[in-house]
């Protein structure tokens, strides 16, 4: 793998993985007052479109990063709806 | 522009724009208790790497989406640090 692709993969792991601490925090505290529901509605919708785009251009990294991101962001959205 | 590229651009606008409602909410309420600082530290770092990756592969959409995302997510991070 060339160094540019490696940089892209590290970037993907960081941005995708970033949603996990928020999901864990929200899961533990059951408090979502300060979390914007509009953000997670837009984000989940956008991530679904990114996944479709990934399939259409045949990019495994785009598909993989967005499927994992969707799991985390949808969990945050579901917790926001449950505990709002 | 072909329909696949258009889909990618709509996806980029949604995921990039999603951070604005959170930034506005945090700006207005000055309350950040439920927002994960680890999420925004990882996200800002990842977005910087995505921007570098965009420059290296010469992708204007990747650069543009990540520069705008960085402005919004860094604002949320700064507000989280200020009001925590």
Coordinates of N, CA and C in Angstrom, one line a residue:
Chain A
X1 N 0.8 -1.2 0.0 CA 0.0 0.0 0.0 C 0.9 1.3 0.0
X2 N 0.6 2.2 -0.8 CA 1.4 3.4 -0.9 C 1.0 4.3 0.3
X3 N 1.9 5.3 0.6 CA 1.8 6.1 1.8 C 0.5 7.1 1.7
X4 N 0.1 7.5 0.5 CA -1.1 8.3 0.4 C -2.3 7.5 0.8
X5 N -2.4 6.3 0.3 CA -3.6 5.4 0.6 C -3.6 5.2 2.1
X6 N -2.4 4.9 2.7 CA -2.3 4.7 4.1 C -2.8 5.9 4.9
X7 N -2.4 7.1 4.5 CA -2.9 8.3 5.1 C -4.4 8.4 5.1
X8 N -5.0 8.1 3.9 CA -6.5 8.1 3.8 C -7.1 7.1 4.7
X9 N -6.5 5.9 4.9 CA -7.1 4.9 5.8 C -7.0 5.3 7.2
X10 N -5.9 6.0 7.6 CA -5.8 6.5 9.0 C -6.8 7.5 9.2
X11 N -7.0 8.4 8.2 CA -8.1 9.5 8.3 C -9.4 8.8 8.5
X12 N -9.7 7.8 7.7 CA -11.0 7.1 7.7 C -11.3 6.5 9.1
X13 N -10.2 5.8 9.7 CA -10.3 5.2 11.0 C -10.6 6.2 12.0
X14 N -9.9 7.4 12.0 CA -10.1 8.4 13.0 C -11.6 9.0 12.9
X15 N -12.0 9.4 11.7 CA -13.3 10.1 11.6 C -14.4 9.1 11.9
X16 N -14.3 7.8 11.4 CA -15.3 6.8 11.7 C -15.3 6.4 13.2
X17 N -14.1 6.2 13.7 CA -14.0 5.8 15.1 C -14.4 6.9 16.1
X18 N -14.4 8.2 15.6 CA -14.7 9.3 16.5 C -16.1 9.2 17.1
X19 N -17.0 8.6 16.4 CA -18.4 8.5 16.9 C -18.6 7.6 18.0
X20 N -17.7 6.6 18.1 CA -17.8 5.6 19.2 C -17.8 6.2 20.6
X21 N -16.8 7.1 20.9 CA -16.8 7.7 22.3 C -18.2 8.4 22.6
X22 N -18.7 9.1 21.6 CA -20.0 9.8 21.8 C -21.1 8.7 22.1
X23 N -21.2 7.7 21.3 CA -22.2 6.6 21.5 C -22.1 6.0 22.9
X24 N -20.8 5.7 23.3 CA -20.6 5.1 24.6 C -21.0 6.1 25.7
X25 N -20.6 7.4 25.6 CA -20.9 8.4 26.6 C -22.5 8.5 26.7
X26 N -23.2 8.6 25.6 CA -24.6 8.7 25.6 C -25.3 7.5 26.2
X27 N -24.8 6.3 25.8 CA -25.3 5.0 26.3 C -25.2 5.0 27.9
X28 N -24.0 5.4 28.4 CA -23.8 5.4 29.8 C -24.6 6.4 30.6
X29 N -24.6 7.7 30.1 CA -25.2 8.7 30.9 C -26.7 8.8 30.7
X30 N -27.2 8.3 29.5 CA -28.6 8.4 29.1 C -29.0 9.9 29.1
X31 N -28.1 10.8 28.9 CA -28.4 12.2 28.9 C -28.0 12.7 27.5
X32 N -29.0 13.4 26.8 CA -28.7 13.8 25.4 C -29.2 15.2 25.2
X33 N -29.4 16.0 26.3 CA -29.9 17.3 26.1 C -29.1 18.2 25.2
X34 N -27.7 18.1 25.3 CA -26.8 19.0 24.6 C -26.5 18.5 23.2
X35 N -27.0 17.3 22.8 CA -26.7 16.7 21.5 C -27.8 17.1 20.5
X36 N -27.4 17.6 19.4 CA -28.3 18.1 18.3 C -28.9 16.9 17.5
X37 N -30.3 16.8 17.6 CA -30.9 15.7 16.8 C -30.8 16.0 15.3
X38 N -30.8 17.3 15.0 CA -30.7 17.7 13.5 C -29.4 17.2 13.0
X39 N -28.3 17.4 13.8 CA -27.0 16.9 13.3 C -27.1 15.4 12.9
X40 N -27.6 14.6 13.8 CA -27.6 13.2 13.6 C -28.6 12.7 12.5
X41 N -29.7 13.4 12.3 CA -30.6 13.1 11.2 C -29.9 13.4 9.9
X42 N -29.2 14.6 9.8 CA -28.5 14.9 8.5 C -27.3 14.0 8.3
X43 N -26.6 13.7 9.4 CA -25.4 12.8 9.3 C -25.8 11.4 8.9
X44 N -26.8 10.8 9.5 CA -27.3 9.4 9.1 C -27.7 9.4 7.6
X45 N -28.5 10.4 7.2 CA -29.0 10.5 5.8 C -27.8 10.6 4.9
X46 N -26.8 11.5 5.2 CA -25.6 11.7 4.4 C -24.8 10.4 4.3
X47 N -24.7 9.7 5.4 CA -23.9 8.5 5.4 C -24.5 7.4 4.6
X48 N -25.8 7.3 4.6 CA -26.5 6.3 3.7 C -26.2 6.7 2.2
X49 N -26.2 8.0 1.9 CA -25.9 8.4 0.5 C -24.4 8.1 0.2
X50 N -23.5 8.4 1.1 CA -22.1 8.0 0.9 C -21.9 6.6 0.6
X51 N -22.7 5.7 1.4 CA -22.6 4.3 1.2 C -23.0 3.9 -0.2
X52 N -24.1 4.5 -0.7 CA -24.6 4.2 -2.0 C -23.6 4.7 -3.1
X53 N -23.0 5.8 -2.8 CA -22.0 6.4 -3.7 C -20.8 5.4 -3.7
X54 N -20.4 4.9 -2.6 CA -19.3 3.9 -2.5 C -19.6 2.7 -3.4
X55 N -20.8 2.1 -3.3 CA -21.2 1.0 -4.1 C -21.1 1.3 -5.6
X56 N -21.6 2.5 -5.9 CA -21.7 2.9 -7.4 C -20.3 3.1 -8.0
X57 N -19.3 3.6 -7.1 CA -17.9 3.8 -7.7 C -17.1 2.6 -7.4
X58 N -17.6 1.6 -6.6 CA -16.9 0.4 -6.3 C -15.7 0.6 -5.4
X59 N -15.9 1.5 -4.4 CA -14.8 1.8 -3.4 C -15.1 1.1 -2.1
X60 N -14.3 0.0 -1.8 CA -14.5 -0.7 -0.6 C -14.2 0.2 0.6
X61 N -13.2 1.0 0.6 CA -12.9 1.9 1.8 C -14.1 2.8 2.1
X62 N -14.7 3.4 1.0 CA -15.8 4.3 1.2 C -17.0 3.6 1.8
X63 N -17.3 2.4 1.3 CA -18.4 1.5 1.8 C -18.1 1.2 3.2
X64 N -17.0 0.6 3.5 CA -16.6 0.1 4.9 C -16.7 1.2 5.9
X65 N -16.1 2.4 5.6 CA -16.0 3.5 6.6 C -17.5 4.0 6.9
X66 N -18.3 4.0 5.8 CA -19.6 4.6 6.0 C -20.6 3.6 6.7
X67 N -20.4 2.3 6.4 CA -21.3 1.3 7.1 C -21.0 1.3 8.6
X68 N -19.7 1.4 9.0 CA -19.3 1.4 10.4 C -19.8 2.8 11.0
X69 N -19.6 3.9 10.3 CA -20.0 5.2 10.8 C -21.5 5.2 11.0
X70 N -22.3 4.5 10.1 CA -23.7 4.5 10.2 C -24.2 3.8 11.5
X71 N -23.5 2.7 11.8 CA -23.9 1.9 13.0 C -23.7 2.8 14.3
X72 N -22.6 3.6 14.4 CA -22.3 4.4 15.5 C -23.3 5.6 15.6
X73 N -23.4 6.3 14.4 CA -24.3 7.5 14.4 C -25.7 7.2 14.6
X74 N -26.2 6.1 14.0 CA -27.6 5.7 14.2 C -27.8 5.3 15.6
X75 N -26.8 4.7 16.3 CA -27.0 4.4 17.7 C -27.2 5.7 18.5
X76 N -26.3 6.7 18.2 CA -26.5 8.0 18.9 C -27.8 8.6 18.6
X77 N -28.3 8.6 17.4 CA -29.6 9.1 17.0 C -30.7 8.4 17.8
X78 N -30.6 7.0 17.8 CA -31.7 6.3 18.5 C -31.7 6.6 20.0
X79 N -30.5 6.8 20.6 CA -30.4 7.1 22.0 C -30.9 8.5 22.3
X80 N -30.7 9.4 21.3 CA -31.2 10.8 21.4 C -32.7 10.8 21.4
X81 N -33.3 10.0 20.5 CA -34.8 9.9 20.4 C -35.3 9.2 21.7
X82 N -34.6 8.2 22.2 CA -35.1 7.5 23.4 C -35.1 8.3 24.6
X83 N -34.0 9.1 24.8 CA -33.8 9.8 26.1 C -34.0 11.3 26.0
X84 N -34.6 11.8 24.9 CA -34.8 13.2 24.8 C -35.9 13.7 25.8
Chain B
X1 N -22.3 17.1 -15.2 CA -21.9 16.2 -14.1 C -22.8 15.0 -14.1
X2 N -22.2 13.8 -13.9 CA -23.0 12.6 -14.0 C -23.7 12.4 -12.6
X3 N -24.7 11.5 -12.6 CA -25.6 11.3 -11.5 C -24.8 10.7 -10.3
X4 N -23.8 9.9 -10.5 CA -23.1 9.3 -9.4 C -22.3 10.4 -8.7
X5 N -21.6 11.3 -9.4 CA -20.9 12.4 -8.8 C -21.9 13.4 -8.1
X6 N -23.0 13.6 -8.7 CA -24.1 14.4 -8.0 C -24.5 13.8 -6.7
X7 N -24.6 12.5 -6.7 CA -25.0 11.8 -5.4 C -23.9 12.0 -4.4
X8 N -22.6 11.8 -4.8 CA -21.5 12.1 -3.9 C -21.5 13.5 -3.3
X9 N -21.8 14.4 -4.1 CA -21.8 15.8 -3.7 C -23.0 16.1 -2.7
X10 N -24.1 15.5 -3.0 CA -25.3 15.6 -2.0 C -24.9 15.0 -0.7
X11 N -24.2 13.8 -0.7 CA -23.8 13.2 0.5 C -22.8 14.1 1.2
X12 N -21.9 14.7 0.5 CA -20.8 15.6 1.1 C -21.5 16.8 1.8
X13 N -22.5 17.4 1.1 CA -23.1 18.5 1.7 C -23.9 18.2 3.0
X14 N -24.5 17.0 3.0 CA -25.3 16.5 4.2 C -24.4 16.3 5.3
X15 N -23.3 15.5 5.1 CA -22.4 15.1 6.2 C -21.6 16.3 6.7
X16 N -21.2 17.2 5.8 CA -20.4 18.4 6.2 C -21.4 19.3 6.9
X17 N -22.6 19.6 6.3 CA -23.5 20.5 6.9 C -24.1 20.0 8.2
X18 N -24.0 18.7 8.5 CA -24.7 18.2 9.7 C -24.1 18.8 11.0
X19 N -22.8 19.2 10.9 CA -22.1 19.7 12.1 C -22.6 21.2 12.5
X20 N -23.2 21.9 11.5 CA -23.6 23.2 11.8 C -24.7 23.3 12.8
X21 N -25.8 22.5 12.8 CA -26.8 22.6 13.8 C -26.2 22.3 15.2
X22 N -25.3 21.4 15.3 CA -24.6 21.2 16.6 C -23.8 22.4 17.1
X23 N -23.1 23.0 16.2 CA -22.3 24.2 16.5 C -23.2 25.3 17.0
X24 N -24.3 25.5 16.2 CA -25.3 26.6 16.6 C -25.9 26.3 17.9
X25 N -26.4 25.1 18.1 CA -27.0 24.7 19.4 C -26.1 24.9 20.6
X26 N -24.8 24.5 20.4 CA -23.8 24.6 21.5 C -23.5 26.1 21.7
X27 N -23.4 26.9 20.7 CA -23.2 28.3 20.7 C -24.3 29.0 21.5
X28 N -25.5 28.6 21.3 CA -26.7 29.3 21.9 C -26.8 28.9 23.4
X29 N -26.7 27.5 23.6 CA -27.0 27.0 25.0 C -25.8 27.2 25.9
X30 N -24.6 27.2 25.3 CA -23.4 27.2 26.1 C -23.3 26.0 27.1
X31 N -24.0 25.0 26.7 CA -24.1 23.7 27.5 C -23.5 22.6 26.7
X32 N -22.5 21.9 27.2 CA -21.8 20.9 26.5 C -21.6 19.6 27.2
X33 N -22.3 19.5 28.4 CA -22.1 18.3 29.2 C -22.2 17.0 28.5
X34 N -23.2 16.9 27.6 CA -23.5 15.6 26.9 C -22.7 15.4 25.7
X35 N -21.9 16.4 25.3 CA -21.1 16.3 24.1 C -19.7 15.6 24.4
X36 N -19.3 14.6 23.7 CA -18.0 13.9 24.0 C -16.8 14.7 23.4
X37 N -15.9 15.1 24.3 CA -14.7 15.8 23.8 C -13.8 14.9 23.0
X38 N -13.8 13.6 23.4 CA -13.0 12.6 22.7 C -13.4 12.5 21.2
X39 N -14.7 12.5 21.0 CA -15.3 12.5 19.6 C -14.7 13.6 18.8
X40 N -14.8 14.8 19.3 CA -14.4 16.0 18.5 C -12.8 16.1 18.4
X41 N -12.1 15.6 19.4 CA -10.6 15.5 19.2 C -10.2 14.6 18.1
X42 N -10.9 13.4 18.1 CA -10.6 12.4 17.0 C -11.1 12.9 15.7
X43 N -12.3 13.5 15.7 CA -12.8 14.0 14.4 C -12.0 15.1 13.8
X44 N -11.6 16.1 14.6 CA -10.8 17.2 14.1 C -9.5 16.7 13.5
X45 N -8.8 15.8 14.3 CA -7.6 15.2 13.8 C -7.8 14.4 12.5
X46 N -8.8 13.6 12.4 CA -9.1 12.8 11.2 C -9.4 13.7 10.0
X47 N -10.1 14.8 10.3 CA -10.5 15.8 9.2 C -9.2 16.5 8.6
X48 N -8.3 16.8 9.5 CA -7.0 17.4 9.1 C -6.3 16.4 8.1
X49 N -6.3 15.1 8.5 CA -5.7 14.1 7.7 C -6.4 13.9 6.4
X50 N -7.8 13.9 6.4 CA -8.6 13.8 5.2 C -8.2 15.0 4.2
X51 N -8.0 16.2 4.8 CA -7.7 17.4 4.0 C -6.3 17.2 3.3
X52 N -5.3 16.7 4.1 CA -4.0 16.4 3.5 C -4.1 15.3 2.4
X53 N -4.9 14.3 2.7 CA -5.2 13.2 1.7 C -5.8 13.8 0.4
X54 N -6.8 14.7 0.6 CA -7.4 15.4 -0.6 C -6.4 16.2 -1.4
X55 N -5.5 16.9 -0.7 CA -4.4 17.6 -1.5 C -3.5 16.6 -2.3
X56 N -3.2 15.5 -1.6 CA -2.2 14.6 -2.2 C -2.8 13.8 -3.4
X57 N -4.2 13.6 -3.4 CA -4.8 12.9 -4.5 C -5.4 14.0 -5.5
X58 N -5.3 15.3 -5.1 CA -5.8 16.3 -6.0 C -7.3 16.4 -6.1
X59 N -8.0 16.0 -5.0 CA -9.5 16.0 -5.1 C -10.1 17.3 -4.4
X60 N -10.6 18.2 -5.3 CA -11.2 19.4 -4.8 C -12.4 19.1 -3.9
X61 N -13.3 18.2 -4.2 CA -14.4 17.9 -3.3 C -14.0 17.4 -1.9
X62 N -13.0 16.5 -1.9 CA -12.5 16.0 -0.6 C -11.9 17.2 0.2
X63 N -11.1 18.0 -0.4 CA -10.5 19.2 0.3 C -11.6 20.1 0.8
X64 N -12.5 20.5 -0.1 CA -13.6 21.5 0.2 C -14.4 21.0 1.4
X65 N -14.9 19.7 1.3 CA -15.8 19.2 2.3 C -15.1 19.1 3.6
X66 N -13.8 18.8 3.6 CA -13.1 18.7 4.9 C -12.7 20.0 5.5
X67 N -12.4 21.0 4.7 CA -12.1 22.3 5.2 C -13.3 22.9 5.9
X68 N -14.5 22.8 5.3 CA -15.7 23.3 5.9 C -16.1 22.5 7.1
X69 N -15.9 21.2 7.1 CA -16.2 20.3 8.2 C -15.3 20.7 9.4
X70 N -14.0 21.0 9.1 CA -13.1 21.3 10.1 C -13.5 22.6 10.9
X71 N -14.0 23.6 10.1 CA -14.4 24.9 10.7 C -15.6 24.6 11.7
X72 N -16.5 23.8 11.3 CA -17.7 23.5 12.2 C -17.3 22.6 13.4
X73 N -16.5 21.6 13.1 CA -16.2 20.6 14.2 C -15.2 21.3 15.2
X74 N -14.2 22.1 14.7 CA -13.3 22.8 15.6 C -14.0 23.8 16.4
X75 N -15.1 24.5 15.9 CA -15.9 25.4 16.7 C -16.6 24.6 17.8
X76 N -17.1 23.5 17.5 CA -17.8 22.7 18.6 C -16.8 22.3 19.6
X77 N -15.6 21.8 19.2 CA -14.5 21.4 20.1 C -14.1 22.6 21.0
X78 N -13.9 23.8 20.4 CA -13.6 25.0 21.1 C -14.6 25.4 22.2
X79 N -15.9 25.3 21.8 CA -17.0 25.6 22.7 C -17.0 24.5 23.8
X80 N -16.8 23.3 23.5 CA -16.7 22.2 24.5 C -15.6 22.5 25.5
X81 N -14.5 22.9 25.1 CA -13.4 23.3 26.0 C -13.7 24.5 26.8
X82 N -14.3 25.5 26.2 CA -14.6 26.7 26.9 C -15.7 26.6 27.9
X83 N -16.7 25.8 27.6 CA -17.9 25.7 28.5 C -18.0 24.4 29.3
X84 N -16.9 23.5 29.3 CA -17.0 22.3 30.0 C -17.0 22.4 31.5

